Amino acid sequence: MSGGVEWAVHSCLNLFWAGPDPVSVRELAAYHELPTAYLNKRLQALCLAGVLSSRSGPRGGFQFARPADTVTVMDIVAAIEGPDNAFACQEIRRHGPDGGPPEKFPHECAVKQVFTAADLAWRRSLASRTVADIAAQAEQEAPGVGERVRAWFHRPA
Amino acid sequence: MSGGVEWAVHSCLNLFWAGPDPVSVRELAAYHELPTAYLNKRLQALCLAGVLSSRSGPRGGFQFARPADTVTVMDIVAAIEGPDNAFACQEIRRHGPDGGPPEKFPHECAVKQVFTAADLAWRRSLASRTVADIAAQAEQEAPGVGERVRAWFHRPA
DNA sequence: GAAGTACTACTCGGATAAGAAATGTCCGAGTGCCGTTGG
DNA sequence: CCAACGGCACTCGGACATTTCTTATCCGAGTAGTACTTC
């Protein structure tokens, strides 16, 4: 999986803790010492997916486009990795001596069914956790982290 | 995911249907019109994982190293894709102003926990299906496919 | 006729290129703020 | 003193290199069968 997914999720957590005002990608990248421009590209994908919204100019930056408790991890992964299934079936059963046109195979490929079921389980698991959800768990395991993050993003220049 | 996983699973199905004798990678590749040398590399990985065994020379080829009803799809995926988790946590929470050495974080990263749980669900799903299992389902949905495959691999030269 | 031997054809196995995708970087278009200027 | 205006610093957004991984290919080591030679 693309490593930038981790950056996106952590940045969403920081956005959640920082508060309602927009936060620039420069600040978000600085917090985890990440490449600024590349993180920007990922956040653009989240905007395109309707998870975040962006504003240009001074006092601009990124913010949630909808409440954080409606944003699932699956939403973030789908925005960055693409909505496609991880297993791309090439229908190789249709090639070779026992192959043929699509209408010859009324049932879906048994191999594909297995991977589709596994992917579904994976997606269900990721869809069951929201950003607000994870933030609460992190706060419980490391008390005060939310306030520390908020303080850092609101620090005087 | 690597596309060659599909090739490996289908080739395992063909090995199952073809019978106990070794089958050369040339035959296996020809059946689905795949690149021979590349499929060979994948089957080597399955040998290294103890799923298949190989014999060189005439009458050589690949065969199962253990019963097909003990080979799960997860075994095949792990052999080819590697045993690592799909989500590679970079521990970026330890970088930046609120970071620190590993001993500062007694709990596992909350983000990592989410992806670990999802991967576990994915692995469980793939581990619940064996090669013999899938072959039986395919036979049920397309009666005679097993015999047709067997006949093709045992055809006269 | 039978045993030993060299040969040949076929197999896997690992080392070697080509292509695609992810990763990382750069510069331009747009936007709100602030100081300045004129009424 | 207030309002309008111009400049400016800061932001995102998309276009451009670089590195890594997947995909694909080639040639060599090894093996079993086979035909031949010799006793």
CSV table of C-alpha atoms (C1' of nucleotides) in Angstrom, one decimal:
chain,number,residue,atom,x,y,z
A,1,MET,CA,0.0,0.0,0.0
A,2,SER,CA,1.1,3.5,-0.7
A,3,GLY,CA,3.0,4.9,2.3
A,4,GLY,CA,1.3,8.3,2.0
A,5,VAL,CA,-1.9,6.9,3.4
A,6,GLU,CA,-0.3,7.0,6.9
A,7,TRP,CA,0.6,10.7,6.4
A,8,ALA,CA,-2.9,11.5,5.4
A,9,VAL,CA,-4.5,9.8,8.4
A,10,HIS,CA,-2.1,11.4,10.8
A,11,SER,CA,-2.7,14.8,9.2
A,12,CYS,CA,-6.4,14.3,9.5
A,13,LEU,CA,-5.9,13.6,13.2
A,14,ASN,CA,-3.9,16.8,13.6
A,15,LEU,CA,-6.6,18.7,11.7
A,16,PHE,CA,-9.2,17.3,14.1
A,17,TRP,CA,-7.2,18.3,17.1
A,18,ALA,CA,-6.1,21.7,15.8
A,19,GLY,CA,-9.7,22.9,15.6
A,20,PRO,CA,-12.0,24.3,13.0
A,21,ASP,CA,-9.7,26.9,11.4
A,22,PRO,CA,-7.7,26.0,8.2
A,23,VAL,CA,-4.2,24.7,8.7
A,24,SER,CA,-1.6,25.1,6.0
A,25,VAL,CA,0.1,22.1,4.5
A,26,ARG,CA,3.4,23.7,5.6
A,27,GLU,CA,2.4,23.4,9.2
A,28,LEU,CA,1.0,19.9,8.8
A,29,ALA,CA,4.2,18.7,7.1
A,30,ALA,CA,6.4,20.4,9.6
A,31,TYR,CA,4.7,18.6,12.5
A,32,HIS,CA,5.8,15.2,11.3
A,33,GLU,CA,8.9,16.4,9.3
A,34,LEU,CA,7.4,15.3,6.0
A,35,PRO,CA,8.0,16.5,2.5
A,36,THR,CA,5.7,19.5,2.2
A,37,ALA,CA,4.9,19.4,-1.5
A,38,TYR,CA,4.2,15.7,-1.5
A,39,LEU,CA,1.9,15.8,1.4
A,40,ASN,CA,0.1,18.7,-0.4
A,41,LYS,CA,-0.5,16.3,-3.3
A,42,ARG,CA,-2.1,13.8,-1.0
A,43,LEU,CA,-4.3,16.4,0.7
A,44,GLN,CA,-5.5,17.5,-2.8
A,45,ALA,CA,-6.7,13.9,-3.3
A,46,LEU,CA,-8.7,14.2,-0.1
A,47,CYS,CA,-10.2,17.5,-1.3
A,48,LEU,CA,-11.2,15.8,-4.6
A,49,ALA,CA,-12.9,13.1,-2.6
A,50,GLY,CA,-14.9,15.6,-0.5
A,51,VAL,CA,-13.2,14.8,2.8
A,52,LEU,CA,-11.3,18.1,3.1
A,53,SER,CA,-11.8,21.5,1.7
A,54,SER,CA,-9.0,24.0,0.9
A,55,ARG,CA,-8.6,27.8,0.9
A,56,SER,CA,-5.8,29.7,-0.8
A,57,GLY,CA,-4.0,32.8,0.3
A,58,PRO,CA,-3.0,34.0,3.8
A,59,ARG,CA,-5.0,32.4,6.6
A,60,GLY,CA,-5.8,29.6,4.2
A,61,GLY,CA,-5.1,25.9,4.4
A,62,PHE,CA,-7.0,22.7,4.7
A,63,GLN,CA,-10.0,21.9,6.9
A,64,PHE,CA,-12.6,19.2,7.1
A,65,ALA,CA,-15.4,19.4,4.6
A,66,ARG,CA,-17.7,17.4,6.8
A,67,PRO,CA,-17.7,16.3,10.5
A,68,ALA,CA,-14.7,14.2,11.5
A,69,ASP,CA,-17.0,11.5,13.0
A,70,THR,CA,-18.4,10.9,9.5
A,71,VAL,CA,-14.9,10.5,7.9
A,72,THR,CA,-13.8,6.8,8.0
A,73,VAL,CA,-10.3,5.5,7.4
A,74,MET,CA,-11.8,3.8,4.3
A,75,ASP,CA,-12.7,7.2,2.9
A,76,ILE,CA,-9.1,8.3,3.2
A,77,VAL,CA,-7.7,5.1,1.7
A,78,ALA,CA,-10.1,5.2,-1.2
A,79,ALA,CA,-9.3,8.9,-1.8
A,80,ILE,CA,-5.5,8.2,-2.0
A,81,GLU,CA,-5.2,4.7,-3.3
A,82,GLY,CA,-8.2,4.9,-5.6
A,83,PRO,CA,-11.5,3.1,-5.3
A,84,ASP,CA,-10.4,0.0,-7.2
A,85,ASN,CA,-10.1,-3.4,-5.6
A,86,ALA,CA,-6.6,-4.3,-4.5
A,87,PHE,CA,-6.8,-7.6,-6.5
A,88,ALA,CA,-7.1,-6.7,-10.2
A,89,CYS,CA,-8.6,-9.8,-11.9
A,90,GLN,CA,-7.2,-10.2,-15.3
A,91,GLU,CA,-9.6,-13.0,-16.3
A,92,ILE,CA,-6.8,-15.3,-17.4
A,93,ARG,CA,-9.3,-18.2,-17.2
A,94,ARG,CA,-10.7,-16.9,-20.5
A,95,HIS,CA,-7.3,-17.3,-22.2
A,96,GLY,CA,-6.0,-20.7,-23.4
A,97,PRO,CA,-7.6,-23.9,-24.6
A,98,ASP,CA,-10.6,-23.8,-22.3
A,99,GLY,CA,-11.2,-20.1,-22.7
A,100,GLY,CA,-13.7,-18.2,-24.7
A,101,PRO,CA,-15.9,-15.1,-24.8
A,102,PRO,CA,-17.4,-13.6,-21.6
A,103,GLU,CA,-20.8,-15.0,-22.3
A,104,LYS,CA,-19.3,-18.5,-21.9
A,105,PHE,CA,-18.7,-17.8,-18.2
A,106,PRO,CA,-22.0,-17.1,-16.5
A,107,HIS,CA,-20.4,-17.4,-13.0
A,108,GLU,CA,-17.8,-15.0,-11.7
A,109,CYS,CA,-14.3,-16.4,-11.5
A,110,ALA,CA,-14.0,-18.5,-8.3
A,111,VAL,CA,-10.5,-17.0,-7.7
A,112,LYS,CA,-11.9,-13.5,-8.0
A,113,GLN,CA,-14.7,-14.3,-5.6
A,114,VAL,CA,-12.2,-15.3,-2.9
A,115,PHE,CA,-10.3,-12.1,-3.2
A,116,THR,CA,-13.4,-10.0,-3.5
A,117,ALA,CA,-14.6,-11.5,-0.2
A,118,ALA,CA,-11.3,-10.8,1.5
A,119,ASP,CA,-11.3,-7.2,0.2
A,120,LEU,CA,-14.8,-6.7,1.5
A,121,ALA,CA,-13.7,-7.8,5.0
A,122,TRP,CA,-10.8,-5.4,4.8
A,123,ARG,CA,-13.0,-2.5,3.7
A,124,ARG,CA,-15.6,-3.2,6.3
A,125,SER,CA,-12.9,-3.1,9.0
A,126,LEU,CA,-11.5,0.2,7.8
A,127,ALA,CA,-15.0,1.7,7.3
A,128,SER,CA,-15.9,1.0,10.9
A,129,ARG,CA,-13.4,3.4,12.3
A,130,THR,CA,-13.7,7.2,12.0
A,131,VAL,CA,-11.1,10.0,12.5
A,132,ALA,CA,-12.9,11.2,15.6
A,133,ASP,CA,-13.0,7.6,16.8
A,134,ILE,CA,-9.2,7.1,16.5
A,135,ALA,CA,-8.5,10.5,18.0
A,136,ALA,CA,-10.5,9.4,21.1
A,137,GLN,CA,-8.5,6.2,21.4
A,138,ALA,CA,-5.2,8.0,21.0
A,139,GLU,CA,-6.2,10.5,23.7
A,140,GLN,CA,-7.1,7.6,26.0
A,141,GLU,CA,-3.8,5.9,25.4
A,142,ALA,CA,-1.7,9.0,25.5
A,143,PRO,CA,-3.6,11.6,27.7
A,144,GLY,CA,-3.1,15.2,26.7
A,145,VAL,CA,-1.9,14.5,23.2
A,146,GLY,CA,-4.9,16.4,21.7
A,147,GLU,CA,-4.2,19.5,23.7
A,148,ARG,CA,-0.5,19.4,22.9
A,149,VAL,CA,-1.2,19.2,19.2
A,150,ARG,CA,-3.7,22.0,19.4
A,151,ALA,CA,-1.2,24.2,21.3
A,152,TRP,CA,1.5,23.5,18.8
A,153,PHE,CA,-0.6,24.5,15.8
A,154,HIS,CA,-1.8,27.6,17.6
A,155,ARG,CA,1.6,28.6,18.9
A,156,PRO,CA,2.7,32.2,18.3
A,157,ALA,CA,4.8,32.7,15.1
B,1,MET,CA,-1.3,-6.1,-5.2
B,2,SER,CA,1.1,-7.9,-7.5
B,3,GLY,CA,-0.8,-9.3,-10.5
B,4,GLY,CA,1.2,-12.5,-10.5
B,5,VAL,CA,-0.7,-13.7,-7.5
B,6,GLU,CA,-3.6,-14.5,-9.9
B,7,TRP,CA,-1.3,-16.5,-12.1
B,8,ALA,CA,0.0,-18.5,-9.1
B,9,VAL,CA,-3.5,-19.4,-7.8
B,10,HIS,CA,-4.8,-20.4,-11.2
B,11,SER,CA,-1.6,-22.5,-11.8
B,12,CYS,CA,-2.1,-24.2,-8.5
B,13,LEU,CA,-5.7,-25.0,-9.5
B,14,ASN,CA,-4.3,-26.5,-12.7
B,15,LEU,CA,-1.7,-28.5,-10.8
B,16,PHE,CA,-4.5,-29.8,-8.6
B,17,TRP,CA,-6.6,-30.9,-11.6
B,18,ALA,CA,-3.7,-32.3,-13.6
B,19,GLY,CA,-2.9,-34.9,-11.1
B,20,PRO,CA,0.1,-36.0,-9.0
B,21,ASP,CA,2.8,-36.0,-11.7
B,22,PRO,CA,5.0,-32.9,-12.1
B,23,VAL,CA,4.0,-30.4,-14.7
B,24,SER,CA,6.5,-28.1,-16.4
B,25,VAL,CA,6.2,-24.4,-16.2
B,26,ARG,CA,6.1,-24.3,-20.0
B,27,GLU,CA,2.9,-26.3,-20.0
B,28,LEU,CA,1.4,-24.2,-17.1
B,29,ALA,CA,2.2,-21.0,-18.8
B,30,ALA,CA,1.0,-22.2,-22.2
B,31,TYR,CA,-2.4,-23.0,-20.7
B,32,HIS,CA,-3.2,-19.4,-19.8
B,33,GLU,CA,-0.9,-17.8,-22.4
B,34,LEU,CA,1.4,-16.3,-19.8
B,35,PRO,CA,5.1,-15.4,-20.0
B,36,THR,CA,6.9,-18.6,-19.2
B,37,ALA,CA,10.0,-17.3,-17.5
B,38,TYR,CA,8.1,-14.9,-15.3
B,39,LEU,CA,5.6,-17.5,-14.1
B,40,ASN,CA,8.6,-19.7,-13.3
B,41,LYS,CA,10.0,-17.1,-11.0
B,42,ARG,CA,6.7,-17.0,-9.1
B,43,LEU,CA,6.5,-20.7,-8.8
B,44,GLN,CA,10.0,-20.6,-7.4
B,45,ALA,CA,8.7,-18.4,-4.6
B,46,LEU,CA,6.0,-21.0,-3.9
B,47,CYS,CA,8.7,-23.7,-3.7
B,48,LEU,CA,10.7,-21.6,-1.3
B,49,ALA,CA,7.6,-21.3,0.8
B,50,GLY,CA,7.1,-25.0,0.9
B,51,VAL,CA,3.9,-25.0,-1.1
B,52,LEU,CA,5.3,-26.7,-4.2
B,53,SER,CA,8.3,-28.8,-5.0
B,54,SER,CA,10.2,-28.9,-8.2
B,55,ARG,CA,12.2,-31.5,-10.2
B,56,SER,CA,14.6,-30.7,-13.0
B,57,GLY,CA,15.3,-32.6,-16.2
B,58,PRO,CA,12.9,-34.4,-18.5
B,59,ARG,CA,9.7,-35.5,-16.8
B,60,GLY,CA,10.4,-32.8,-14.3
B,61,GLY,CA,8.3,-29.8,-13.3
B,62,PHE,CA,6.3,-28.6,-10.4
B,63,GLN,CA,4.0,-30.4,-8.0
B,64,PHE,CA,2.4,-29.9,-4.6
B,65,ALA,CA,4.7,-30.4,-1.7
B,66,ARG,CA,1.7,-31.1,0.6
B,67,PRO,CA,-2.0,-31.9,0.1
B,68,ALA,CA,-3.9,-29.3,-1.8
B,69,ASP,CA,-6.6,-29.1,0.9
B,70,THR,CA,-3.9,-27.8,3.3
B,71,VAL,CA,-2.8,-25.0,0.9
B,72,THR,CA,-4.7,-21.8,1.6
B,73,VAL,CA,-4.8,-18.7,-0.7
B,74,MET,CA,-3.1,-16.8,2.1
B,75,ASP,CA,-0.2,-19.2,1.8
B,76,ILE,CA,0.1,-18.4,-1.9
B,77,VAL,CA,-0.2,-14.6,-1.3
B,78,ALA,CA,2.4,-14.7,1.5
B,79,ALA,CA,4.8,-16.7,-0.6
B,80,ILE,CA,4.7,-14.2,-3.5
B,81,GLU,CA,3.9,-10.8,-1.9
B,82,GLY,CA,6.0,-11.5,1.2
B,83,PRO,CA,4.8,-12.0,4.8
B,84,ASP,CA,4.8,-8.3,5.6
B,85,ASN,CA,1.7,-6.3,6.4
B,86,ALA,CA,0.3,-4.4,3.5
B,87,PHE,CA,0.4,-1.2,5.7
B,88,ALA,CA,4.0,-0.4,6.5
B,89,CYS,CA,3.8,1.9,9.6
B,90,GLN,CA,6.6,4.4,9.5
B,91,GLU,CA,6.0,5.6,13.1
B,92,ILE,CA,5.8,9.2,12.0
B,93,ARG,CA,4.2,10.0,15.3
B,94,ARG,CA,7.7,9.8,16.8
B,95,HIS,CA,8.9,12.6,14.5
B,96,GLY,CA,8.2,16.2,15.2
B,97,PRO,CA,7.6,18.3,18.3
B,98,ASP,CA,5.7,15.7,20.3
B,99,GLY,CA,7.9,12.9,19.2
B,100,GLY,CA,10.6,11.0,21.1
B,101,PRO,CA,12.3,7.7,21.6
B,102,PRO,CA,10.3,4.4,21.3
B,103,GLU,CA,10.1,4.0,25.1
B,104,LYS,CA,8.0,7.2,25.3
B,105,PHE,CA,5.2,5.4,23.5
B,106,PRO,CA,4.1,2.4,25.5
B,107,HIS,CA,0.9,1.8,23.4
B,108,GLU,CA,1.0,0.9,19.7
B,109,CYS,CA,0.2,3.7,17.3
B,110,ALA,CA,-3.6,4.0,17.1
B,111,VAL,CA,-3.5,4.3,13.3
B,112,LYS,CA,-1.4,1.2,13.1
B,113,GLN,CA,-3.9,-0.7,15.2
B,114,VAL,CA,-6.7,0.2,12.8
B,115,PHE,CA,-4.7,-1.1,9.8
B,116,THR,CA,-3.5,-4.2,11.6
B,117,ALA,CA,-7.1,-5.1,12.5
B,118,ALA,CA,-8.1,-4.7,8.8
B,119,ASP,CA,-5.2,-6.7,7.5
B,120,LEU,CA,-6.0,-9.4,10.0
B,121,ALA,CA,-9.6,-9.6,8.7
B,122,TRP,CA,-8.2,-9.8,5.2
B,123,ARG,CA,-5.8,-12.6,6.1
B,124,ARG,CA,-8.4,-14.6,7.9
B,125,SER,CA,-10.7,-14.5,4.9
B,126,LEU,CA,-7.9,-15.6,2.5
B,127,ALA,CA,-6.7,-18.3,5.0
B,128,SER,CA,-10.2,-19.8,5.1
B,129,ARG,CA,-10.1,-21.0,1.5
B,130,THR,CA,-7.9,-23.8,0.2
B,131,VAL,CA,-6.9,-24.7,-3.3
B,132,ALA,CA,-9.0,-27.9,-3.1
B,133,ASP,CA,-11.9,-25.8,-1.8
B,134,ILE,CA,-11.8,-23.4,-4.7
B,135,ALA,CA,-11.4,-26.2,-7.2
B,136,ALA,CA,-14.6,-27.8,-5.9
B,137,GLN,CA,-16.5,-24.5,-6.2
B,138,ALA,CA,-15.2,-24.0,-9.8
B,139,GLU,CA,-16.2,-27.5,-10.7
B,140,GLN,CA,-19.7,-26.9,-9.3
B,141,GLU,CA,-20.1,-23.6,-11.2
B,142,ALA,CA,-18.6,-25.0,-14.4
B,143,PRO,CA,-19.1,-28.8,-14.5
B,144,GLY,CA,-16.4,-30.7,-16.2
B,145,VAL,CA,-13.7,-28.1,-16.0
B,146,GLY,CA,-11.4,-30.3,-13.9
B,147,GLU,CA,-11.6,-33.1,-16.4
B,148,ARG,CA,-11.0,-30.8,-19.3
B,149,VAL,CA,-7.9,-29.4,-17.7
B,150,ARG,CA,-6.7,-32.8,-16.8
B,151,ALA,CA,-7.2,-34.0,-20.4
B,152,TRP,CA,-5.3,-31.0,-21.8
B,153,PHE,CA,-2.3,-31.5,-19.6
B,154,HIS,CA,-2.2,-35.2,-20.4
B,155,ARG,CA,-2.8,-34.8,-24.1
B,156,PRO,CA,-0.4,-36.6,-26.5
B,157,ALA,CA,2.6,-34.5,-27.6
C,1,DG,C1',22.7,-60.2,-25.8
C,2,DA,C1',23.7,-57.2,-21.9
C,3,DA,C1',26.1,-53.7,-19.4
C,4,DG,C1',28.4,-49.5,-19.3
C,5,DT,C1',28.9,-44.9,-21.3
C,6,DA,C1',28.6,-40.7,-23.7
C,7,DC,C1',25.2,-37.7,-25.7
C,8,DT,C1',21.0,-35.0,-26.2
C,9,DA,C1',17.0,-32.8,-25.0
C,10,DC,C1',14.5,-30.9,-21.5
C,11,DT,C1',13.9,-28.9,-16.8
C,12,DC,C1',14.5,-25.5,-13.2
C,13,DG,C1',17.3,-21.6,-11.2
C,14,DG,C1',19.3,-17.3,-10.7
C,15,DA,C1',21.4,-13.2,-13.0
C,16,DT,C1',20.2,-9.5,-16.2
C,17,DA,C1',17.2,-5.4,-18.8
C,18,DA,C1',12.8,-2.7,-19.6
C,19,DG,C1',8.8,-0.5,-18.1
C,20,DA,C1',5.5,1.4,-14.8
C,21,DA,C1',4.3,3.4,-10.6
C,22,DA,C1',5.2,5.6,-6.6
C,23,DT,C1',7.9,9.3,-4.5
C,24,DG,C1',9.9,13.7,-4.3
C,25,DT,C1',10.6,18.5,-6.2
C,26,DC,C1',9.7,22.9,-8.5
C,27,DC,C1',7.3,27.0,-10.1
C,28,DG,C1',3.0,29.5,-11.4
C,29,DA,C1',-2.1,31.2,-10.5
C,30,DG,C1',-4.9,32.9,-7.1
C,31,DT,C1',-6.3,35.2,-2.6
C,32,DG,C1',-6.7,37.7,1.5
C,33,DC,C1',-4.2,41.1,4.4
C,34,DC,C1',-1.9,45.5,5.3
C,35,DG,C1',0.0,49.8,4.6
C,36,DT,C1',-0.7,53.9,1.9
C,37,DT,C1',-3.1,57.6,-0.1
C,38,DG,C1',-6.6,60.7,-1.1
C,39,DG,C1',-11.0,62.8,0.2
D,1,DC,C1',-11.1,60.3,10.6
D,2,DC,C1',-12.8,57.1,6.9
D,3,DA,C1',-12.7,54.7,2.6
D,4,DA,C1',-10.6,53.1,-1.6
D,5,DC,C1',-6.6,51.4,-3.8
D,6,DG,C1',-2.2,49.1,-4.8
D,7,DG,C1',1.4,46.1,-3.3
D,8,DC,C1',2.8,41.9,-1.0
D,9,DA,C1',3.3,37.8,1.3
D,10,DC,C1',1.2,33.5,1.7
D,11,DT,C1',-1.6,29.7,0.0
D,12,DC,C1',-3.0,25.9,-3.0
D,13,DG,C1',-2.7,23.6,-7.6
D,14,DG,C1',-0.7,21.3,-11.2
D,15,DA,C1',3.6,20.3,-14.2
D,16,DC,C1',8.3,18.2,-14.0
D,17,DA,C1',12.6,14.9,-12.3
D,18,DT,C1',14.1,10.8,-9.6
D,19,DT,C1',14.0,6.6,-7.3
D,20,DT,C1',11.9,2.1,-6.4
D,21,DC,C1',9.3,-1.8,-7.5
D,22,DT,C1',7.0,-4.7,-10.7
D,23,DT,C1',7.3,-7.0,-14.9
D,24,DA,C1',9.7,-9.4,-18.4
D,25,DT,C1',13.7,-11.8,-20.5
D,26,DC,C1',17.9,-14.4,-21.2
D,27,DC,C1',21.4,-17.9,-20.5
D,28,DG,C1',23.7,-21.4,-17.5
D,29,DA,C1',23.7,-25.7,-14.1
D,30,DG,C1',21.7,-30.0,-13.5
D,31,DT,C1',19.1,-34.3,-14.7
D,32,DA,C1',16.8,-38.2,-16.8
D,33,DG,C1',16.2,-40.7,-20.7
D,34,DT,C1',18.3,-42.7,-24.9
D,35,DA,C1',21.1,-44.4,-28.3
D,36,DC,C1',25.6,-46.3,-29.1
D,37,DT,C1',29.7,-48.9,-28.2
D,38,DT,C1',32.0,-52.6,-26.2
D,39,DC,C1',32.6,-57.0,-23.9
